[in-house]
mmCIF file of C-alpha atoms and ligand atoms in Angstrom:
data_model
loop_
_atom_site.group_PDB
_atom_site.id
_atom_site.type_symbol
_atom_site.label_atom_id
_atom_site.label_comp_id
_atom_site.label_asym_id
_atom_site.label_seq_id
_atom_site.Cartn_x
_atom_site.Cartn_y
_atom_site.Cartn_z
ATOM 1 C CA UNK A 1 95.446 124.379 104.291
ATOM 2 C CA UNK A 2 94.846 120.700 105.001
ATOM 3 C CA UNK A 3 91.188 119.809 104.367
ATOM 4 C CA UNK A 4 90.831 117.036 106.878
ATOM 5 C CA UNK A 5 93.911 117.367 109.076
ATOM 6 C CA UNK A 6 95.056 114.061 107.627
ATOM 7 C CA UNK A 7 98.839 113.569 107.575
ATOM 8 C CA UNK A 8 100.831 113.326 104.331
ATOM 9 C CA UNK A 9 101.374 110.439 103.711
ATOM 10 C CA UNK A 10 97.914 109.549 105.157
ATOM 11 C CA UNK A 11 98.505 107.605 108.414
ATOM 12 C CA UNK A 12 95.827 108.852 110.831
ATOM 13 C CA UNK A 13 92.969 106.423 111.524
ATOM 14 C CA UNK A 14 89.619 107.646 110.188
ATOM 15 C CA UNK A 15 87.773 107.311 113.512
ATOM 16 C CA UNK A 16 89.720 110.447 114.581
ATOM 17 C CA UNK A 17 87.839 112.429 111.902
ATOM 18 C CA UNK A 18 84.446 110.692 112.228
ATOM 19 C CA UNK A 19 84.177 110.083 115.993
ATOM 20 C CA UNK A 20 80.399 109.575 115.759
ATOM 21 C CA UNK A 21 80.867 106.816 113.185
ATOM 22 C CA UNK A 22 78.937 108.757 110.496
ATOM 23 C CA UNK A 23 81.265 108.204 107.560
ATOM 24 C CA UNK A 24 80.588 110.033 104.268
ATOM 25 C CA UNK A 25 77.681 108.659 102.229
ATOM 26 C CA UNK A 26 78.620 107.687 98.672
ATOM 27 C CA UNK A 27 76.908 108.979 95.528
ATOM 28 C CA UNK A 28 73.186 108.151 95.745
ATOM 29 C CA UNK A 29 71.501 107.345 92.431
ATOM 30 C CA UNK A 30 67.764 106.793 92.072
ATOM 31 C CA UNK A 31 66.581 103.465 90.753
ATOM 32 C CA UNK A 32 65.133 103.389 87.237
ATOM 33 C CA UNK A 33 61.466 104.287 86.653
ATOM 34 C CA UNK A 34 59.916 100.927 87.535
ATOM 35 C CA UNK A 35 61.602 101.186 90.931
ATOM 36 C CA UNK A 36 60.987 104.911 91.418
ATOM 37 C CA UNK A 37 58.539 104.100 94.241
ATOM 38 C CA UNK A 38 61.518 103.023 96.351
ATOM 39 C CA UNK A 39 62.300 106.596 97.300
ATOM 40 C CA UNK A 40 58.900 106.794 99.063
ATOM 41 C CA UNK A 41 58.714 107.700 102.763
ATOM 42 C CA UNK A 42 57.586 104.112 103.436
ATOM 43 C CA UNK A 43 60.864 102.773 102.028
ATOM 44 C CA UNK A 44 62.794 105.442 103.918
ATOM 45 C CA UNK A 45 61.109 104.355 107.184
ATOM 46 C CA UNK A 46 61.857 100.710 106.327
ATOM 47 C CA UNK A 47 65.538 101.558 105.797
ATOM 48 C CA UNK A 48 65.663 103.413 109.142
ATOM 49 C CA UNK A 49 64.042 100.401 110.860
ATOM 50 C CA UNK A 50 66.700 98.149 109.320
ATOM 51 C CA UNK A 51 69.418 100.442 110.622
ATOM 52 C CA UNK A 52 67.997 100.269 114.147
ATOM 53 C CA UNK A 53 67.647 96.472 114.050
ATOM 54 C CA UNK A 54 71.100 95.740 112.714
ATOM 55 C CA UNK A 55 73.896 98.313 113.055
ATOM 56 C CA UNK A 56 75.541 96.582 110.082
ATOM 57 C CA UNK A 57 72.933 98.104 107.775
ATOM 58 C CA UNK A 58 73.859 101.589 108.889
ATOM 59 C CA UNK A 59 76.484 101.027 106.221
ATOM 60 C CA UNK A 60 79.104 102.580 108.541
ATOM 61 C CA UNK A 61 81.503 99.705 107.847
ATOM 62 C CA UNK A 62 81.514 99.913 104.051
ATOM 63 C CA UNK A 63 81.516 103.744 104.144
ATOM 64 C CA UNK A 64 84.599 103.801 106.416
ATOM 65 C CA UNK A 65 86.308 101.368 104.025
ATOM 66 C CA UNK A 66 85.340 103.579 101.057
ATOM 67 C CA UNK A 67 86.665 106.764 102.722
ATOM 68 C CA UNK A 68 89.985 105.018 103.417
ATOM 69 C CA UNK A 69 89.989 103.869 99.776
ATOM 70 C CA UNK A 70 89.524 107.454 98.499
ATOM 71 C CA UNK A 71 92.221 108.998 100.710
ATOM 72 C CA UNK A 72 94.787 106.281 99.928
ATOM 73 C CA UNK A 73 94.149 106.247 96.178
ATOM 74 C CA UNK A 74 94.233 110.044 95.875
ATOM 75 C CA UNK A 75 97.569 110.028 97.697
ATOM 76 C CA UNK A 76 99.043 107.411 95.359
ATOM 77 C CA UNK A 77 97.692 109.294 92.298
ATOM 78 C CA UNK A 78 99.610 112.350 93.519
ATOM 79 C CA UNK A 79 102.962 110.645 94.203
ATOM 80 C CA UNK A 80 103.253 107.766 91.768
ATOM 81 C CA UNK A 81 105.935 108.272 89.081
ATOM 82 C CA UNK A 82 107.650 106.162 86.407
ATOM 83 C CA UNK A 83 110.844 104.819 87.976
ATOM 84 C CA UNK A 84 109.109 103.618 91.159
ATOM 85 C CA UNK A 85 109.353 99.906 91.997
ATOM 86 C CA UNK A 86 106.063 97.995 92.058
ATOM 87 C CA UNK A 87 106.929 96.787 95.565
ATOM 88 C CA UNK A 88 107.248 100.372 96.827
ATOM 89 C CA UNK A 89 103.913 101.353 95.237
ATOM 90 C CA UNK A 90 102.244 98.342 96.884
ATOM 91 C CA UNK A 91 103.710 99.207 100.291
ATOM 92 C CA UNK A 92 102.675 102.883 99.967
ATOM 93 C CA UNK A 93 99.079 101.773 99.371
ATOM 94 C CA UNK A 94 98.956 99.017 101.993
ATOM 95 C CA UNK A 95 100.600 101.094 104.747
ATOM 96 C CA UNK A 96 98.003 103.814 104.130
ATOM 97 C CA UNK A 97 95.109 101.348 104.015
ATOM 98 C CA UNK A 98 96.117 99.663 107.271
ATOM 99 C CA UNK A 99 96.526 103.003 109.054
ATOM 100 C CA UNK A 100 93.263 104.617 107.872
ATOM 101 C CA UNK A 101 91.089 101.526 108.277
ATOM 102 C CA UNK A 102 92.774 101.059 111.682
ATOM 103 C CA UNK A 103 93.986 97.519 111.020
ATOM 104 C CA UNK A 104 92.952 95.071 113.725
ATOM 105 C CA UNK A 105 93.265 91.386 112.809
ATOM 106 C CA UNK A 106 90.282 90.287 110.752
ATOM 107 C CA UNK A 107 88.146 93.230 111.964
ATOM 108 C CA UNK A 108 89.729 95.837 109.675
ATOM 109 C CA UNK A 109 92.545 96.299 107.180
ATOM 110 C CA UNK A 110 93.519 95.345 103.658
ATOM 111 C CA UNK A 111 90.597 93.678 101.849
ATOM 112 C CA UNK A 112 92.653 91.807 99.258
ATOM 113 C CA UNK A 113 96.102 92.112 97.621
ATOM 114 C CA UNK A 114 96.812 95.450 95.937
ATOM 115 C CA UNK A 115 96.400 94.834 92.208
ATOM 116 C CA UNK A 116 99.142 96.550 90.151
ATOM 117 C CA UNK A 117 98.611 94.909 86.766
ATOM 118 C CA UNK A 118 100.607 96.357 83.858
ATOM 119 C CA UNK A 119 99.773 96.699 80.145
ATOM 120 C CA UNK A 120 98.480 93.420 78.649
ATOM 121 C CA UNK A 121 97.920 92.082 82.158
ATOM 122 C CA UNK A 122 94.454 93.107 83.355
ATOM 123 C CA UNK A 123 94.200 91.800 86.926
ATOM 124 C CA UNK A 124 95.603 89.808 89.844
ATOM 125 C CA UNK A 125 99.247 90.858 89.551
ATOM 126 C CA UNK A 126 100.940 92.141 92.719
ATOM 127 C CA UNK A 127 104.684 91.827 93.374
ATOM 128 C CA UNK A 128 106.038 88.810 95.251
ATOM 129 C CA UNK A 129 109.188 89.220 97.387
ATOM 130 C CA UNK A 130 112.211 89.882 95.178
ATOM 131 C CA UNK A 131 110.148 91.401 92.347
ATOM 132 C CA UNK A 132 112.325 94.016 90.603
ATOM 133 C CA UNK A 133 109.764 95.450 88.153
ATOM 134 C CA UNK A 134 109.884 99.240 87.850
ATOM 135 C CA UNK A 135 107.073 101.426 86.472
ATOM 136 C CA UNK A 136 107.833 102.876 82.996
ATOM 137 C CA UNK A 137 106.349 106.018 81.431
ATOM 138 C CA UNK A 138 104.725 104.047 78.583
ATOM 139 C CA UNK A 139 103.003 101.680 81.044
ATOM 140 C CA UNK A 140 99.235 101.497 81.564
ATOM 141 C CA UNK A 141 98.777 100.538 85.240
ATOM 142 C CA UNK A 142 95.563 99.150 86.791
ATOM 143 C CA UNK A 143 95.480 99.919 90.522
ATOM 144 C CA UNK A 144 92.912 97.737 92.295
ATOM 145 C CA UNK A 145 92.640 98.435 96.030
ATOM 146 C CA UNK A 146 90.669 96.497 98.655
ATOM 147 C CA UNK A 147 89.785 97.866 102.092
ATOM 148 C CA UNK A 148 87.713 95.898 104.619
ATOM 149 C CA UNK A 149 85.981 97.016 107.820
ATOM 150 C CA UNK A 150 84.191 94.294 109.805
ATOM 151 C CA UNK A 151 84.294 92.145 106.682
ATOM 152 C CA UNK A 152 82.625 94.726 104.422
ATOM 153 C CA UNK A 153 84.997 95.017 101.445
ATOM 154 C CA UNK A 154 85.326 98.155 99.328
ATOM 155 C CA UNK A 155 86.618 96.871 95.955
ATOM 156 C CA UNK A 156 87.450 99.719 93.565
ATOM 157 C CA UNK A 157 90.002 100.215 90.809
ATOM 158 C CA UNK A 158 91.258 102.774 88.292
ATOM 159 C CA UNK A 159 93.783 102.977 85.449
ATOM 160 C CA UNK A 160 96.828 105.287 85.292
ATOM 161 C CA UNK A 161 98.837 106.340 82.229
ATOM 162 C CA UNK A 162 101.848 108.651 82.004
ATOM 163 C CA UNK A 163 101.676 109.485 78.298
ATOM 164 C CA UNK A 164 98.615 109.938 76.029
ATOM 165 C CA UNK A 165 98.721 106.919 73.650
ATOM 166 C CA UNK A 166 95.919 104.944 75.326
ATOM 167 C CA UNK A 167 93.735 107.812 76.556
ATOM 168 C CA UNK A 168 90.773 106.655 74.406
ATOM 169 C CA UNK A 169 91.020 103.089 75.777
ATOM 170 C CA UNK A 170 90.950 104.450 79.326
ATOM 171 C CA UNK A 171 87.987 106.719 78.497
ATOM 172 C CA UNK A 172 86.102 103.770 76.954
ATOM 173 C CA UNK A 173 86.466 101.670 80.094
ATOM 174 C CA UNK A 174 85.596 104.535 82.429
ATOM 175 C CA UNK A 175 82.421 105.132 80.372
ATOM 176 C CA UNK A 176 81.546 101.415 80.326
ATOM 177 C CA UNK A 177 81.849 101.190 84.112
ATOM 178 C CA UNK A 178 79.650 104.294 84.472
ATOM 179 C CA UNK A 179 77.065 102.598 82.241
ATOM 180 C CA UNK A 180 77.237 99.494 84.433
ATOM 181 C CA UNK A 181 76.694 101.605 87.560
ATOM 182 C CA UNK A 182 73.838 103.581 85.968
ATOM 183 C CA UNK A 183 71.973 100.546 84.602
ATOM 184 C CA UNK A 184 72.421 98.400 87.728
ATOM 185 C CA UNK A 185 69.419 98.077 90.007
ATOM 186 C CA UNK A 186 67.099 95.809 91.980
ATOM 187 C CA UNK A 187 65.546 93.166 89.673
ATOM 188 C CA UNK A 188 67.961 94.027 86.816
ATOM 189 C CA UNK A 189 69.050 90.864 84.986
ATOM 190 C CA UNK A 190 72.827 90.274 84.960
ATOM 191 C CA UNK A 191 72.825 89.211 81.299
ATOM 192 C CA UNK A 192 71.015 92.394 80.263
ATOM 193 C CA UNK A 193 73.357 94.609 82.284
ATOM 194 C CA UNK A 194 76.280 92.938 80.488
ATOM 195 C CA UNK A 195 74.761 94.005 77.154
ATOM 196 C CA UNK A 196 74.632 97.672 78.162
ATOM 197 C CA UNK A 197 78.267 97.552 79.298
ATOM 198 C CA UNK A 198 79.338 95.901 76.030
ATOM 199 C CA UNK A 199 77.478 98.500 73.944
ATOM 200 C CA UNK A 200 79.289 101.416 75.595
ATOM 201 C CA UNK A 201 82.699 99.713 75.446
ATOM 202 C CA UNK A 202 82.371 98.809 71.757
ATOM 203 C CA UNK A 203 81.413 102.341 70.755
ATOM 204 C CA UNK A 204 85.062 103.379 71.233
ATOM 205 C CA UNK A 205 88.200 102.816 69.233
ATOM 206 C CA UNK A 206 91.827 103.788 69.888
ATOM 207 C CA UNK A 207 94.480 104.756 67.341
ATOM 208 C CA UNK A 208 98.019 103.589 68.115
ATOM 209 C CA UNK A 209 100.892 104.314 65.727
ATOM 210 C CA UNK A 210 98.493 105.002 62.845
ATOM 211 C CA UNK A 211 96.580 101.716 63.389
ATOM 212 C CA UNK A 212 92.960 101.818 64.653
ATOM 213 C CA UNK A 213 91.913 99.238 67.295
ATOM 214 C CA UNK A 214 88.285 98.697 68.351
ATOM 215 C CA UNK A 215 88.031 98.619 72.143
ATOM 216 C CA UNK A 216 86.967 95.090 73.105
ATOM 217 C CA UNK A 217 85.324 94.166 76.416
ATOM 218 C CA UNK A 218 87.322 91.332 78.003
ATOM 219 C CA UNK A 219 84.738 88.552 77.656
ATOM 220 C CA UNK A 220 86.063 86.304 80.469
ATOM 221 C CA UNK A 221 86.399 88.934 83.207
ATOM 222 C CA UNK A 222 83.452 90.214 85.230
ATOM 223 C CA UNK A 223 82.088 92.235 88.067
ATOM 224 C CA UNK A 224 80.696 90.364 91.058
ATOM 225 C CA UNK A 225 78.534 90.437 94.141
ATOM 226 C CA UNK A 226 80.407 90.838 97.436
ATOM 227 C CA UNK A 227 79.487 89.268 100.784
ATOM 228 C CA UNK A 228 81.030 89.783 104.227
ATOM 229 C CA UNK A 229 84.611 88.455 104.163
ATOM 230 C CA UNK A 230 83.857 86.998 100.733
ATOM 231 C CA UNK A 231 85.134 88.993 97.746
ATOM 232 C CA UNK A 232 83.194 86.875 95.286
ATOM 233 C CA UNK A 233 79.601 86.596 96.460
ATOM 234 C CA UNK A 234 78.537 84.174 93.725
ATOM 235 C CA UNK A 235 76.923 86.475 91.139
ATOM 236 C CA UNK A 236 78.961 87.658 88.138
ATOM 237 C CA UNK A 237 78.352 90.678 85.901
ATOM 238 C CA UNK A 238 79.929 89.746 82.561
ATOM 239 C CA UNK A 239 81.067 92.291 79.991
ATOM 240 C CA UNK A 240 79.348 90.847 76.945
ATOM 241 C CA UNK A 241 75.585 90.302 76.441
ATOM 242 C CA UNK A 242 74.380 86.900 77.667
ATOM 243 C CA UNK A 243 71.169 85.145 78.691
ATOM 244 C CA UNK A 244 71.804 85.023 82.439
ATOM 245 C CA UNK A 245 68.365 85.782 83.877
ATOM 246 C CA UNK A 246 69.717 86.032 87.436
ATOM 247 C CA UNK A 247 68.613 89.323 88.991
ATOM 248 C CA UNK A 248 70.324 91.819 91.254
ATOM 249 C CA UNK A 249 68.546 91.879 94.641
ATOM 250 C CA UNK A 250 67.808 94.453 97.351
ATOM 251 C CA UNK A 251 70.520 94.578 100.014
ATOM 252 C CA UNK A 252 73.256 93.157 97.792
ATOM 253 C CA UNK A 253 76.727 94.683 97.436
ATOM 254 C CA UNK A 254 78.202 94.611 93.919
ATOM 255 C CA UNK A 255 81.617 95.356 92.412
ATOM 256 C CA UNK A 256 80.817 96.849 89.016
ATOM 257 C CA UNK A 257 84.069 96.474 87.112
ATOM 258 C CA UNK A 258 84.769 96.584 83.390
ATOM 259 C CA UNK A 259 87.901 95.805 81.409
ATOM 260 C CA UNK A 260 88.708 96.910 77.855
ATOM 261 C CA UNK A 261 91.460 95.622 75.587
ATOM 262 C CA UNK A 262 93.128 96.317 72.224
ATOM 263 C CA UNK A 263 94.044 92.611 72.006
ATOM 264 C CA UNK A 264 91.950 89.444 71.798
ATOM 265 C CA UNK A 265 89.442 90.639 74.413
ATOM 266 C CA UNK A 266 90.140 87.449 76.302
ATOM 267 C CA UNK A 267 92.532 86.783 79.210
ATOM 268 C CA UNK A 268 94.531 83.682 79.989
ATOM 269 C CA UNK A 269 96.216 82.870 83.304
ATOM 270 C CA UNK A 270 99.846 83.798 82.892
ATOM 271 C CA UNK A 271 102.961 84.162 85.071
ATOM 272 C CA UNK A 272 103.853 83.486 88.693
ATOM 273 C CA UNK A 273 100.894 83.487 91.078
ATOM 274 C CA UNK A 274 100.713 85.971 93.962
ATOM 275 C CA UNK A 275 96.985 86.011 94.882
ATOM 276 C CA UNK A 276 95.335 83.255 96.948
ATOM 277 C CA UNK A 277 92.223 82.826 99.112
ATOM 278 C CA UNK A 278 90.889 80.056 101.335
ATOM 279 C CA UNK A 279 87.749 78.749 99.666
ATOM 280 C CA UNK A 280 84.546 79.525 101.510
ATOM 281 C CA UNK A 281 83.434 75.931 100.760
ATOM 282 C CA UNK A 282 86.864 74.429 101.553
ATOM 283 C CA UNK A 283 86.597 70.659 102.157
ATOM 284 C CA UNK A 284 87.783 69.331 105.553
ATOM 285 C CA UNK A 285 90.409 66.935 104.218
ATOM 286 C CA UNK A 286 92.967 65.425 106.663
ATOM 287 C CA UNK A 287 96.280 67.122 105.873
ATOM 288 C CA UNK A 288 99.224 64.754 106.082
ATOM 289 C CA UNK A 289 101.809 67.428 105.329
ATOM 290 C CA UNK A 290 102.612 69.054 108.706
ATOM 291 C CA UNK A 291 103.812 72.248 107.017
ATOM 292 C CA UNK A 292 100.459 72.498 105.196
ATOM 293 C CA UNK A 293 98.597 72.073 108.487
ATOM 294 C CA UNK A 294 100.505 74.923 110.146
ATOM 295 C CA UNK A 295 100.238 77.166 107.087
ATOM 296 C CA UNK A 296 96.455 76.634 107.001
ATOM 297 C CA UNK A 297 96.306 77.570 110.682
ATOM 298 C CA UNK A 298 98.144 80.811 109.887
ATOM 299 C CA UNK A 299 95.859 81.540 106.912
ATOM 300 C CA UNK A 300 92.748 80.988 109.059
ATOM 301 C CA UNK A 301 94.105 83.252 111.786
ATOM 302 C CA UNK A 302 95.384 86.083 109.595
ATOM 303 C CA UNK A 303 93.088 86.125 106.567
ATOM 304 C CA UNK A 304 90.104 83.820 107.072
ATOM 305 C CA UNK A 305 88.437 83.781 103.631
ATOM 306 C CA UNK A 306 89.885 87.170 102.589
ATOM 307 C CA UNK A 307 92.307 86.956 99.642
ATOM 308 C CA UNK A 308 95.991 87.335 100.523
ATOM 309 C CA UNK A 309 99.307 87.317 98.640
ATOM 310 C CA UNK A 310 102.769 85.902 99.322
ATOM 311 C CA UNK A 311 104.011 89.256 100.680
ATOM 312 C CA UNK A 312 101.270 89.066 103.360
ATOM 313 C CA UNK A 313 102.484 85.590 104.380
ATOM 314 C CA UNK A 314 106.029 86.999 104.645
ATOM 315 C CA UNK A 315 104.702 89.871 106.740
ATOM 316 C CA UNK A 316 103.002 87.576 109.317
ATOM 317 C CA UNK A 317 106.220 85.601 109.714
ATOM 318 C CA UNK A 318 105.675 82.630 107.401
ATOM 319 C CA UNK A 319 108.685 81.366 105.434
ATOM 320 C CA UNK A 320 109.531 78.504 103.059
ATOM 321 C CA UNK A 321 105.767 78.037 102.575
ATOM 322 C CA UNK A 322 105.541 77.419 98.803
ATOM 323 C CA UNK A 323 105.316 73.604 98.954
ATOM 324 C CA UNK A 324 102.659 73.771 101.666
ATOM 325 C CA UNK A 325 100.745 76.515 99.821
ATOM 326 C CA UNK A 326 100.736 74.541 96.578
ATOM 327 C CA UNK A 327 99.548 71.489 98.526
ATOM 328 C CA UNK A 328 96.603 73.477 99.941
ATOM 329 C CA UNK A 329 95.772 74.636 96.404
ATOM 330 C CA UNK A 330 95.992 71.106 95.031
ATOM 331 C CA UNK A 331 93.716 69.845 97.872
ATOM 332 C CA UNK A 332 91.079 72.456 96.928
ATOM 333 C CA UNK A 333 91.368 74.218 100.289
ATOM 334 C CA UNK A 334 92.988 77.374 98.900
ATOM 335 C CA UNK A 335 92.093 78.893 95.514
ATOM 336 C CA UNK A 336 94.943 80.370 93.492
ATOM 337 C CA UNK A 337 94.261 83.493 91.396
ATOM 338 C CA UNK A 338 97.115 83.825 88.843
ATOM 339 C CA UNK A 339 97.679 87.029 86.827
ATOM 340 C CA UNK A 340 95.031 87.417 84.084
ATOM 341 C CA UNK A 341 96.581 88.659 80.845
ATOM 342 C CA UNK A 342 95.511 89.332 77.250
ATOM 343 C CA UNK A 343 98.077 88.764 74.458
ATOM 344 C CA UNK A 344 101.539 90.330 74.841
ATOM 345 C CA UNK A 345 101.678 93.712 73.062
ATOM 346 C CA UNK A 346 97.999 94.439 73.713
ATOM 347 C CA UNK A 347 96.823 97.043 76.223
ATOM 348 C CA UNK A 348 94.118 96.688 78.881
ATOM 349 C CA UNK A 349 92.318 99.141 81.183
ATOM 350 C CA UNK A 350 89.960 98.774 84.180
ATOM 351 C CA UNK A 351 87.595 100.864 86.287
ATOM 352 C CA UNK A 352 85.648 99.481 89.244
ATOM 353 C CA UNK A 353 83.197 100.776 91.824
ATOM 354 C CA UNK A 354 81.458 99.148 94.800
ATOM 355 C CA UNK A 355 77.700 99.661 94.718
ATOM 356 C CA UNK A 356 75.100 99.107 97.460
ATOM 357 C CA UNK A 357 71.561 98.166 96.386
ATOM 358 C CA UNK A 358 69.824 99.911 99.305
ATOM 359 C CA UNK A 359 66.036 99.703 99.698
ATOM 360 C CA UNK A 360 65.665 103.407 98.800
ATOM 361 C CA UNK A 361 68.476 104.016 96.292
ATOM 362 C CA UNK A 362 71.726 102.836 94.730
ATOM 363 C CA UNK A 363 74.782 104.095 96.619
ATOM 364 C CA UNK A 364 78.064 104.243 94.664
ATOM 365 C CA UNK A 365 79.948 104.030 97.932
ATOM 366 C CA UNK A 366 83.446 104.226 96.363
ATOM 367 C CA UNK A 367 82.665 107.390 94.293
ATOM 368 C CA UNK A 368 85.310 110.146 94.650
ATOM 369 C CA UNK A 369 86.227 113.420 92.951
ATOM 370 C CA UNK A 370 88.804 111.438 90.974
ATOM 371 C CA UNK A 371 86.423 108.842 89.404
HETATM 372 O O1 LIG B 401 88.310 87.976 89.097
HETATM 373 S S1 LIG B 401 87.700 87.547 90.308
HETATM 374 O O2 LIG B 401 88.273 86.387 90.919
HETATM 375 C C1 LIG B 401 86.060 87.291 90.016
HETATM 376 C C2 LIG B 401 85.238 87.995 89.211
HETATM 377 C C3 LIG B 401 83.937 87.480 89.179
HETATM 378 C C4 LIG B 401 83.779 86.402 89.970
HETATM 379 S S2 LIG B 401 85.221 86.067 90.775
HETATM 380 N N1 LIG B 401 87.841 88.770 91.345
HETATM 381 C C5 LIG B 401 87.626 88.513 92.747
HETATM 382 C C6 LIG B 401 88.970 88.594 93.470
HETATM 383 C C7 LIG B 401 89.773 87.467 93.528
HETATM 384 C C8 LIG B 401 90.986 87.531 94.205
HETATM 385 C C9 LIG B 401 91.368 88.742 94.784
HETATM 386 F F1 LIG B 401 92.530 88.801 95.442
HETATM 387 C C10 LIG B 401 90.570 89.884 94.713
HETATM 388 C C11 LIG B 401 89.365 89.805 94.029
HETATM 389 C C12 LIG B 401 87.529 90.057 90.779
HETATM 390 C C13 LIG B 401 88.449 91.112 91.273
HETATM 391 N N2 LIG B 401 89.762 90.999 91.342
HETATM 392 C C14 LIG B 401 90.178 92.183 91.842
HETATM 393 N N3 LIG B 401 89.132 92.995 92.054
HETATM 394 N N4 LIG B 401 88.032 92.288 91.729
HETATM 395 MN MN1 LIG B 402 88.947 95.016 92.270
HETATM 396 MN MN1 LIG B 403 86.215 93.181 91.886
HETATM 397 MN MN1 LIG B 404 61.455 97.255 100.249
#
């Protein structure tokens, strides 16, 4: 019997199932001892006052995005198979996301391009038009899905394998992300949190073809704070111990994401770019290129500062835009985010959750039965 009456594939907007706007609360974790007092009735009253003052802090937006994230990802986990084209996997995910989040311009829909990075590539790959790549059974696939509701972005990712070779790598990264979630908290220093993540990651090794590889945290990838319509809020949670004294603060949203590798433990930008985003601090330079002017207008209208990919430009009717897009990148108006890859032949894995630092507790809003 269907649990929620949702269709298969999932295409019914979530407001049909939560008409009162009370979307499921994520996993609530208590803060560590020195912040234990936060679960007091005084803090609870404070949180209720906040919710009355500003509907945004009822967290309904991020919780709707997270519920859409869970339903879409659990559907793709069920149906994905080696032999499927990356483009079809991307469309399956994005069609579901748009339907459940009830896409409506910039008010709701896809939060950023669907990451489908394979093997030694860790992040920021999604197919461009004409991509013919097909999933293979020996692939290790990172699926990174973004859902946004009123600019609140649920950024969460997981790793899929179809044969057991890299199971220990995947376990290492899942454990490291759990450590990051557990140790995160108000007033926690980012550099210290990085050390805890590194310690968990480096306690694993993986044996491939009789050779033992230590699992390395990817030292130049990181988690990040998230603001409304801004996937990178300015704070980074690195994966190796460092002396960044910056603290996590009450009310912040964080993407806690970790990446492990059997290679160098370092990514380089590699391959054709698909991911772009208008910079939040984009300079107002006079654009001489007419095509760049009209493309920027389309980007502002359709994406604002949310990341997009070439397929999304195709979808909103743009064509022959590459010269204009590269001009906007070169002018510092649009940031390009090329695929981030470790050395060929290595293997990488990722897990990511979105975490709310509420006054009374930490809420792992993207938690599901799957991860
Ligand atoms: O690597 S990031 O650029 C970054 C990490 C720390 C500071 S900025 N990036 C943010 C982002 C950039 C472009 C996107 F299309 C989507 C997200 C992390 C990330 N990628 C996927 N999920 N999370
Ligand atoms: Mn992500
Ligand atoms: Mn992220
Ligand atoms: Mn307080």
